[in-house]
Amino acid sequence: MTVFKYTGLIVGCLIVVSCQQPKKQVIWQSYSGDPIIEQKVDSVLSLMTLDEKIGQMNQYSGNFASTGAVSDNQSGEYLKRGMIGSTFNVFGADHLRMLQEQNLKYSRLKIPMLFAADVIHGLETTFPIPLAEACSWDLELMEETARAAAEEATASGVAWNFAPMIDIARDPRWGRVMEGAGEDVFLASAVARARVRGFQGISDYRDLSKPNTMMACAKHFVGYGAAQAGRDYHSVDVSERSLYDTYFPPFEAAIDEGVTSFMTAFNDLNGVPCTANNYLYKDILREAWGFKGMVVTDYTAIMELMHHGFARDLKHGAQLSLDAGIDMDMISEAFVTHLKELVEEGKVSEKQIDVAVSRILEMKFLLGLFDDPYRYFDAERQKQVVMSEANQSLARQAAQQSIVLLKNEGKLLPLSTDQALKVALIGPFVDERASLNGEWAIKGNRSRSVTLREGLEAKYKGTGVQFTYAKGTDLPLLDRSTMKASKDNQPDERGFAEAIKVAKASDIILVAMGENFHWSGEAACRTDITLPGNQRELLKALKQTGKPVVLVLFNGRPLDLSWEAENLDAIVEAWYPGLMAGHAVADVLSGAVCPSAKLVMTFPRNVGQIPIYYNAKNTGRPFDAKAPSDYKSSYIDVDNTPLFPFGHGLSYTTFEYTNIMLNAESFEQGEAITLKADIVNSGDYDGTEIVQLYIRDRVASITRPVKELKDFRKVALRKGETKTIEFTIDEALLSFRDRNLNWTTEPGEFDIWLGTSSNDESNHFVISFN
Ligand code: NOJ
């Protein structure tokens, strides 16, 4: 407390002193647009030496979760010189209080350090991986889990989140698909907004000053999801049109929602690495979109400019990145080592540095760090908030809403609690605990997540449902020294016989399989996306018993389930559900919760179909499965259609779409059409339907996708209940970017589909815009 008062006093004095100096020319545009904040920033800046300024642009990792070379860095040295602006992936109110004290001891002007972290899906209370949560299509829920994550993170000292990750991803080989919201631009943009709202947490987003809100970071700008061949960090070559139509929109949405920071992408984009890309950061981000927050590089990304063959050396990299408009250097020590020299040589100007530092200082002011550098280190609040009952119950709810029922032949599921049933529980995920949080569970305790067996036993305790167990096989692991799937240590078939014995003595086989969590996430790409190891072999053996088989999957990417979809009775995609995994899956399997989630990424039939996504173009030779013919756009060895399309997800109940009415079939500029429909729960369970609205522009001056998601409603319906939903189709909904990339809506006919999935063509209408 003493230190706080002392610091506050110093900063106060600095501001008073500097206010008496001649007014500085405004060299930067503030995020807040608040003249008082601007004046404060200018005041501090005017007192800073060049070294102190450059120090603010320097960021280190606490090495808690390093995602690259752990540099033999000079952090201790720079700390003593007051030259660290930010540290990331460090946690704990007490620990960070101590770090801040040290920083303030050495910082001549008492400039607080900003602590950041990758709080991707919860801090200690781990929510489902973001890809899973996106399958809930529940924007309020995603805002709530982001809010809860921010509550826990800020109570643990962290005020800047390296999330949300909003890269559109259409290649399930790429391990990082687990971090995003899938393949669709409309949905992913809405999710980006929800998460930014949740982290920054306030209705007036320009006020970050509450101690339980944090800066969000839109990452990775841009195109990272289009890494060639689904291999992480690989080159990206996409047209300007693809950038505008596909990869930019979630980032624009995040800005619109007030996101305070951006992170660069590792990849080069059309020949220029993102971390030194003037077009991206100057022309697009700052000029075209007017973004006024701060930009940080990704981990060692300036250093990597040399590997890209774009910078001669680190000094050159520092110059190129600063020129591109980057404000903070994560890990590379490029700015802190070389910027001063570059200024002295006249290769960069101090003015450029002032702009970057102003952006950083503004964030520190907005977060309230200058008023109280210790405001995020509240050990008492940390105790109350972290893993609170409320957050744990939210984790269970989020997991329930994320589980996708892919197949349910003969209504095999749910396995109700009021029957007598012998269930053989088989597979490496029955007792697996460590993997349930998935990757990027930054502080999620891997020994606390509820296993499937624990969840099932709790759910069915005292009922006539009895479980017998055999593991059957193991999950193949990664050899962490080579980062390759281990060749020598492959699971063998020794457990198969016991599994078959247990299966034969049961009424139904419940198999839990998937990927070890190291098999998805950063730097975890696969060329074969079937179930790893010999899991499919075990499934084949179990199928031979003739008993019905239910497969529950725990994984971080769409898998090739071609054999499983054809041969098994039911498939439940649970993803990595987080802390409450076992409970949430048991809730769904038992029917206590009716599944409602829908895929946000297409499941291909095999890797050869990749990239496969629902809103592709029609081509000049579209293949018509109803009238097949030669020389059409198709494969000779597999259908064009995916195994499970975007938007797919089954329920235990049934929904009917009735009384669908359009109040007009055509409209003109300034008008709109209203589409109304009654959604009826005609089945035997209370349930929730996600109603999806798709359009197709039949003829346009630019070829348009065969379908585009334009809106959706998540409708909760009791058994027998009917609700009316309404959509507005206006000019904006039909618009697209023309040849010059300007928004336009062209007159003509449009197909409209209202359905339960992207391949549902049952409710089809044609409207025209005149
Ligand atoms: C590398 C990842 O690409 C990025 O998303 C993350 O924020 C940083 N490492 C910091 O951990």
Short mmCIF file of N, CA and C and ligand atoms in Angstrom, two decimals, residues 65 67 88-89 118 162 176 179 219-220 224 263 266 298-299 330 440 522, ligand 1:
data_model
loop_
_atom_site.label_atom_id
_atom_site.label_comp_id
_atom_site.label_asym_id
_atom_site.label_seq_id
_atom_site.Cartn_x
_atom_site.Cartn_y
_atom_site.Cartn_z
N ALA A 65 4.89 -21.03 -20.14
CA ALA A 65 4.47 -21.85 -21.29
C ALA A 65 5.17 -21.29 -22.51
N THR A 67 6.48 -21.04 -26.14
CA THR A 67 6.01 -21.64 -27.38
C THR A 67 7.02 -21.36 -28.48
N PHE A 88 4.79 -11.90 -19.87
CA PHE A 88 3.58 -12.72 -20.05
C PHE A 88 3.74 -14.14 -19.54
N ASN A 89 2.59 -14.73 -19.34
CA ASN A 89 2.48 -16.09 -18.79
C ASN A 89 3.18 -16.24 -17.45
N ASP A 118 -1.85 -16.09 -22.01
CA ASP A 118 -2.74 -16.78 -22.97
C ASP A 118 -3.86 -17.45 -22.18
N PHE A 162 -3.96 -12.69 -24.33
CA PHE A 162 -3.63 -12.98 -25.72
C PHE A 162 -4.75 -13.82 -26.32
N ARG A 176 -3.92 -25.90 -34.75
CA ARG A 176 -4.49 -24.76 -34.03
C ARG A 176 -5.94 -24.50 -34.34
N GLU A 179 -8.19 -23.68 -31.38
CA GLU A 179 -8.21 -22.40 -30.66
C GLU A 179 -9.21 -21.40 -31.19
N LYS A 219 -5.90 -12.11 -32.54
CA LYS A 219 -4.71 -12.75 -33.12
C LYS A 219 -5.14 -13.88 -34.03
N HIS A 220 -4.34 -14.23 -35.03
CA HIS A 220 -3.04 -13.70 -35.38
C HIS A 220 -3.23 -13.02 -36.71
N TYR A 224 -3.11 -16.83 -40.78
CA TYR A 224 -2.38 -17.95 -40.16
C TYR A 224 -3.10 -19.29 -40.39
N MET A 263 -2.18 -9.09 -32.34
CA MET A 263 -0.91 -9.82 -32.38
C MET A 263 -0.62 -10.18 -33.84
N PHE A 266 2.74 -15.50 -37.39
CA PHE A 266 4.09 -15.98 -37.70
C PHE A 266 4.37 -16.03 -39.21
N ASP A 298 4.12 -11.83 -32.46
CA ASP A 298 4.04 -13.15 -31.84
C ASP A 298 5.45 -13.53 -31.35
N TYR A 299 5.51 -14.64 -30.67
CA TYR A 299 6.71 -15.12 -29.97
C TYR A 299 7.93 -15.21 -30.91
N MET A 330 7.76 -9.26 -28.74
CA MET A 330 7.67 -10.39 -27.81
C MET A 330 8.92 -11.26 -27.97
N TRP A 440 -3.54 -25.42 -24.36
CA TRP A 440 -3.73 -24.04 -23.94
C TRP A 440 -4.62 -23.90 -22.71
N GLU A 522 -0.84 -25.79 -30.92
CA GLU A 522 0.27 -25.22 -31.68
C GLU A 522 1.32 -26.29 -31.98
C1 NOJ B 1 2.84 -18.25 -29.68
C2 NOJ B 1 1.41 -18.29 -30.12
O1 NOJ B 1 1.35 -18.29 -31.53
C3 NOJ B 1 0.58 -17.13 -29.60
O2 NOJ B 1 -0.75 -17.35 -29.92
C4 NOJ B 1 0.78 -16.96 -28.13
O3 NOJ B 1 -0.01 -15.89 -27.67
C5 NOJ B 1 2.25 -16.73 -27.85
N1 NOJ B 1 3.00 -17.87 -28.29
C6 NOJ B 1 2.54 -16.44 -26.38
O4 NOJ B 1 2.38 -17.56 -25.61
#
